[in-house]
Amino acid sequence: MRLFPFFSSLGLLLVMIISNGLDSPEPRLRSMANFPVGVAVSPQRLAQTDYAQIAGSEFSSITAENVMKPQYSWAAEREYDFSAGDSVVAFAENHNQQVHGHTLVWHMMQPKWLRESIDSYDSATLENLLRDYIHSVVKHYRGKVVSWDVVNEAIAAEGDGMRNSVYRQKLGDDYVARCHQYAREADPDVLLFYNDYSVATNPEKLKTILTMVDDFQARGIPIDGVGMQMHIGLDLSLDNFQYALDEIVKRNLKIHLSEVDIRTNPEGTAGMLTEEAAQQQQELMAEIVRLYQQIPEQNKFAITFWGLRDNESWLTQNTGNPQWPLLFDDNFSKKPMYQGFLDGLETGQTKLN
Ligand code: 9MR
């Protein structure tokens, strides 16, 4: 008799443990969305237990924030180093995630040796080196990445034409098309994206991109999708965003919201993320996901966040101030923006039905 209370509380404890274990786990982004949800990562961060746990369980797609860029993989003329990129791919394989490759060609993040020698190359030499680079990288990751940003940010910042990068100067306006062809030669199946910023905010830039895409499609240059980077503020025009989605869908291309972050501190005066800003961020996130959810299934590629935690965002350095732009706060807690993503899935779905 005296033992009964002991056994009954032990029983209660056991019931609690077992039922806790049986409870369905909290919803994860990757299981809630019917399209891949991605995050930009680095090998150093993936080596941290908490970070890896969230990156591995919440997301179904991974992009290397930096290490698959030429600066890391292009060791010397016709010499390549895939070790850092391979570690990101290994993480993704262990967590049943797809990998989006970023990026084969970019006027920034060039390796030092290339920056130092590029002016001395004639056009044919540079073209041959670049072709060998694209062939080698795409072949190396064949079957391991589902997609590549082939050329990143080839359109001028203001959107009024091609960016006058060293590649354009040496190889001519059509180098973007040829890079797409080189990538396709190396992998017949990988999806090829053109990726840029301000696609949803600068109609002139969108127009220039669409003109390029139309030209590619008319000439049979391979292109499967457009990456809209979505480094945005709370003032994003949803009409412009919707217009960009519609125009890309009309061209039968996939859309990748490829580098999402939402700045909340435009003046740089805020010392913390206010409740009001957090709520606006949640609402904007919901609207973006709702509109994305409503494009046809075959046009959805993925939504990728440009980092996991607020304090790890490139924007702190870039703007000189904290922007609290991501789904998780510095302590890995979900922010209202996370709930906004789920809200958007739900409202988008209701409209779809
Ligand atoms: O987030 C990236 C940052 O860590 C790097 O220092 C920077 C290097 O130029 O690139 C950042 O990522 C950029 C991405 O590759 C292309 N679109 C703009 C992103 C922010 O600059």
XYZ file of C-alpha atoms and ligand atoms in Angstrom:
374
model
C 0.000 0.000 0.000
C 2.778 2.388 0.958
C 4.433 1.733 -2.400
C 1.330 2.676 -4.415
C 1.903 6.435 -4.573
C 5.470 5.748 -5.703
C 4.346 3.393 -8.482
C 1.496 5.633 -9.531
C 3.761 8.639 -9.935
C 6.308 6.459 -11.727
C 3.482 5.317 -13.995
C 2.434 8.880 -14.632
C 6.011 9.779 -15.445
C 6.243 6.861 -17.874
C 2.973 7.820 -19.533
C 4.253 11.369 -19.892
C 7.552 10.232 -21.409
C 5.902 7.785 -23.782
C 3.134 10.127 -24.889
C 5.653 12.904 -25.381
C 7.634 10.614 -27.617
C 4.508 9.692 -29.550
C 3.296 13.262 -29.957
C 3.761 14.364 -33.496
C 6.824 16.598 -33.538
C 6.398 20.341 -34.037
C 5.764 21.181 -37.663
C 8.928 21.725 -39.649
C 9.076 24.008 -42.647
C 10.207 21.168 -44.874
C 7.209 19.025 -44.058
C 4.672 21.850 -44.280
C 5.596 23.195 -47.720
C 4.930 21.334 -50.965
C 8.053 22.868 -52.482
C 11.653 22.772 -51.204
C 12.560 25.242 -48.455
C 16.235 26.099 -48.398
C 18.893 27.828 -46.346
C 22.323 29.214 -47.188
C 25.021 27.617 -45.035
C 28.750 27.454 -44.452
C 30.808 24.376 -43.471
C 31.946 26.150 -40.267
C 28.369 26.704 -39.125
C 27.322 23.174 -40.078
C 30.011 21.970 -37.666
C 28.056 23.499 -34.732
C 25.599 21.050 -33.189
C 22.625 23.394 -32.646
C 23.013 24.970 -36.032
C 23.291 21.620 -37.812
C 20.266 20.279 -35.959
C 18.029 23.104 -37.189
C 19.536 23.354 -40.676
C 19.084 19.593 -41.076
C 15.579 19.277 -39.718
C 13.786 22.438 -40.859
C 15.023 22.683 -44.431
C 14.840 20.436 -47.467
C 17.323 22.337 -49.617
C 20.812 23.694 -49.016
C 22.850 26.360 -50.787
C 26.489 27.053 -49.945
C 26.495 30.758 -49.048
C 30.070 31.089 -50.332
C 32.115 27.922 -50.708
C 30.889 26.826 -54.120
C 31.810 30.208 -55.587
C 34.921 30.489 -57.795
C 36.887 32.109 -54.977
C 36.818 28.816 -53.086
C 36.824 26.235 -55.860
C 39.070 27.753 -58.508
C 42.536 27.125 -57.083
C 44.631 28.038 -60.147
C 44.441 27.817 -63.949
C 42.741 24.453 -64.611
C 43.069 23.427 -60.945
C 40.057 23.025 -58.754
C 39.402 22.407 -55.076
C 36.008 20.966 -54.246
C 36.685 20.029 -50.618
C 34.539 22.702 -48.943
C 31.680 22.271 -51.414
C 31.861 18.508 -50.966
C 31.357 18.874 -47.215
C 28.163 20.840 -47.811
C 26.954 18.170 -50.239
C 27.747 15.452 -47.658
C 25.652 17.263 -45.036
C 22.763 17.507 -47.474
C 23.004 13.801 -48.366
C 22.922 12.906 -44.657
C 19.793 14.981 -44.178
C 17.977 13.999 -47.339
C 18.206 17.502 -48.785
C 18.703 18.793 -52.297
C 21.629 21.090 -53.085
C 21.337 24.209 -55.209
C 24.701 25.232 -56.685
C 25.690 28.887 -56.283
C 27.362 30.152 -58.452
C 29.477 29.284 -61.509
C 30.260 32.789 -62.767
C 30.199 36.057 -60.846
C 32.133 39.257 -61.281
C 32.670 39.254 -57.499
C 34.328 36.658 -55.261
C 37.011 35.882 -57.807
C 40.096 34.038 -56.573
C 43.089 36.308 -56.011
C 45.192 34.678 -58.740
C 42.436 35.322 -61.295
C 41.924 38.935 -60.221
C 45.635 39.463 -60.682
C 45.919 37.812 -64.083
C 42.552 38.430 -65.749
C 43.599 41.670 -67.446
C 46.533 39.955 -69.102
C 44.394 37.229 -70.745
C 43.180 37.688 -74.270
C 39.545 36.810 -74.949
C 40.218 33.282 -76.208
C 42.391 32.405 -73.204
C 39.792 33.645 -70.732
C 36.965 31.893 -72.577
C 38.893 28.596 -72.575
C 39.689 28.861 -68.877
C 36.102 29.698 -68.005
C 34.764 26.844 -70.141
C 37.113 24.386 -68.470
C 36.070 25.702 -65.053
C 32.343 25.374 -65.792
C 32.776 21.912 -67.320
C 34.864 20.663 -64.395
C 32.657 22.033 -61.624
C 29.384 20.938 -63.189
C 30.777 17.447 -63.930
C 32.139 17.137 -60.399
C 28.746 17.877 -58.863
C 26.735 15.979 -61.464
C 24.020 13.992 -59.707
C 24.816 15.795 -56.444
C 23.323 19.214 -57.103
C 19.941 19.634 -58.731
C 20.545 23.118 -60.097
C 23.084 25.880 -60.699
C 23.054 29.634 -60.732
C 25.093 29.841 -63.916
C 25.888 33.544 -64.103
C 25.060 35.665 -61.081
C 24.133 39.349 -61.400
C 25.130 39.837 -65.053
C 22.681 42.732 -65.450
C 23.743 46.238 -64.385
C 22.722 47.311 -60.871
C 20.238 49.889 -62.248
C 18.862 47.295 -64.648
C 19.363 49.235 -67.865
C 21.542 46.712 -69.685
C 24.392 44.284 -69.177
C 26.768 44.889 -66.287
C 30.071 46.041 -67.682
C 32.033 43.361 -65.836
C 35.414 42.126 -66.935
C 33.645 39.097 -68.446
C 31.437 41.266 -70.609
C 34.378 43.424 -71.629
C 36.518 40.464 -72.652
C 33.921 37.964 -73.847
C 31.116 40.163 -75.181
C 27.401 40.423 -74.287
C 26.690 36.840 -75.282
C 28.976 35.271 -72.692
C 26.000 34.498 -70.414
C 24.412 32.354 -73.123
C 27.672 30.513 -73.747
C 28.115 29.827 -70.013
C 24.656 28.228 -70.035
C 25.703 26.067 -72.976
C 28.913 24.978 -71.241
C 26.956 24.019 -68.125
C 24.481 22.034 -70.200
C 27.310 20.232 -72.022
C 28.613 19.034 -68.651
C 25.270 17.861 -67.275
C 22.202 17.282 -69.438
C 19.867 17.128 -66.438
C 20.901 19.850 -64.019
C 18.563 22.862 -63.882
C 20.133 26.107 -65.038
C 19.149 29.421 -63.421
C 19.850 33.059 -64.051
C 20.053 34.706 -60.588
C 19.885 38.416 -59.749
C 18.704 40.990 -57.196
C 15.988 43.675 -57.478
C 14.023 41.453 -59.862
C 10.871 42.153 -57.838
C 11.608 45.787 -57.047
C 13.062 47.286 -60.231
C 10.726 46.840 -63.241
C 13.441 48.013 -65.629
C 15.813 45.318 -64.389
C 13.071 42.721 -64.698
C 12.488 43.866 -68.284
C 16.175 43.526 -69.149
C 16.268 40.031 -67.650
C 13.122 39.014 -69.515
C 14.554 40.307 -72.793
C 17.629 38.145 -72.206
C 15.466 35.135 -71.329
C 13.276 35.628 -74.414
C 16.387 35.777 -76.555
C 17.714 32.560 -74.952
C 14.434 30.785 -75.533
C 14.203 31.990 -79.139
C 17.717 30.709 -79.848
C 17.417 27.461 -77.920
C 19.957 28.479 -75.254
C 19.268 26.264 -72.219
C 17.638 28.019 -69.259
C 15.297 26.417 -66.745
C 14.600 29.146 -64.257
C 15.120 32.571 -62.764
C 16.445 33.193 -59.267
C 14.850 36.230 -57.645
C 17.193 36.980 -54.769
C 14.634 38.830 -52.584
C 16.961 40.902 -50.420
C 14.049 43.138 -49.526
C 12.755 45.664 -47.017
C 9.362 45.961 -45.377
C 8.337 48.342 -48.161
C 8.303 45.678 -50.920
C 5.540 46.350 -53.456
C 3.503 43.164 -53.676
C 2.147 44.323 -57.025
C 5.661 44.443 -58.451
C 6.421 41.061 -56.907
C 3.265 39.546 -58.392
C 4.067 41.101 -61.771
C 7.547 39.552 -61.749
C 6.109 36.128 -60.836
C 3.544 36.380 -63.636
C 6.061 37.388 -66.278
C 8.440 34.548 -65.410
C 5.591 32.031 -65.266
C 4.465 33.191 -68.746
C 7.861 32.071 -70.020
C 7.336 28.656 -68.523
C 10.381 28.945 -66.260
C 10.909 27.830 -62.690
C 11.122 30.520 -60.022
C 13.579 30.337 -57.162
C 13.161 32.904 -54.385
C 16.836 32.331 -53.926
C 18.237 34.608 -51.213
C 15.370 35.725 -49.018
C 15.973 38.153 -46.167
C 13.734 40.984 -44.980
C 15.465 44.070 -43.546
C 13.664 45.740 -40.641
C 16.018 48.562 -39.702
C 16.160 50.942 -42.682
C 17.360 53.969 -40.718
C 19.767 51.907 -38.657
C 18.371 53.502 -35.498
C 16.676 50.490 -33.884
C 18.494 48.813 -30.995
C 16.291 45.733 -31.144
C 13.628 44.157 -33.307
C 10.457 45.901 -32.120
C 7.222 43.964 -31.815
C 5.726 46.133 -34.518
C 8.554 45.461 -36.992
C 8.480 41.751 -36.178
C 4.776 41.697 -36.944
C 5.206 43.587 -40.223
C 7.946 41.147 -41.157
C 5.631 38.236 -40.335
C 2.850 39.705 -42.480
C 5.139 40.403 -45.433
C 6.616 36.903 -45.210
C 3.082 35.485 -45.255
C 2.143 37.510 -48.332
C 5.270 36.459 -50.222
C 4.693 32.791 -49.469
C 0.974 33.111 -50.270
C 1.689 34.570 -53.713
C 4.455 32.054 -54.386
C 2.184 29.217 -53.297
C -0.343 30.312 -55.905
C 1.902 30.039 -58.963
C 1.503 26.776 -60.901
C 3.255 23.767 -59.370
C 5.624 23.316 -62.313
C 6.953 26.856 -61.884
C 7.869 26.447 -58.203
C 11.489 25.567 -57.593
C 12.206 26.554 -53.969
C 12.289 29.360 -51.443
C 15.763 29.739 -49.941
C 16.655 31.910 -46.927
C 20.006 33.674 -47.037
C 21.123 32.399 -43.658
C 19.602 30.806 -40.582
C 20.007 33.256 -37.688
C 19.706 37.047 -37.620
C 23.185 37.573 -36.214
C 24.752 35.568 -39.046
C 23.254 37.616 -41.872
C 25.575 39.337 -44.362
C 23.356 42.411 -43.942
C 24.779 43.410 -40.558
C 28.106 44.090 -42.175
C 26.672 45.313 -45.436
C 24.305 47.904 -43.911
C 26.415 48.557 -40.808
C 23.451 47.713 -38.565
C 21.504 44.705 -37.343
C 18.511 44.046 -39.627
C 16.962 40.936 -37.964
C 16.161 39.664 -41.467
C 15.852 35.881 -41.004
C 13.543 33.200 -39.572
C 15.502 32.475 -36.372
C 16.879 34.843 -33.748
C 20.398 34.754 -32.321
C 19.362 31.975 -29.889
C 17.887 29.751 -32.598
C 14.331 30.627 -31.514
C 11.697 30.883 -34.208
C 10.657 34.466 -34.897
C 7.200 35.679 -35.902
C 8.572 35.624 -39.477
C 8.688 31.818 -39.196
C 5.010 31.781 -38.320
C 4.479 34.152 -41.262
C 5.896 31.502 -43.578
C 3.424 28.932 -42.228
C 0.556 31.469 -42.417
C 1.376 32.091 -46.077
C 1.352 28.381 -46.884
C -2.076 28.095 -45.348
C -3.701 31.128 -46.971
C -2.067 30.293 -50.323
C -3.386 26.753 -50.106
C -6.936 27.837 -49.222
C -7.069 29.995 -52.337
C -5.683 27.135 -54.407
C -8.411 24.706 -53.345
O 26.278 36.331 -48.078
C 27.465 36.338 -48.835
C 28.602 36.934 -48.018
O 28.909 36.083 -46.930
C 29.820 37.133 -48.886
O 30.815 37.827 -48.155
C 29.469 37.867 -50.145
C 30.687 37.913 -51.018
O 30.611 38.738 -52.023
O 28.408 37.227 -50.837
C 27.232 37.132 -50.093
O 26.214 36.520 -50.843
C 25.777 37.205 -52.004
C 25.361 36.158 -53.019
O 26.423 35.294 -53.260
C 24.893 36.796 -54.312
N 23.846 37.739 -54.066
C 24.112 38.754 -53.053
C 24.545 38.093 -51.749
C 24.798 39.146 -50.687
O 25.868 39.944 -51.045
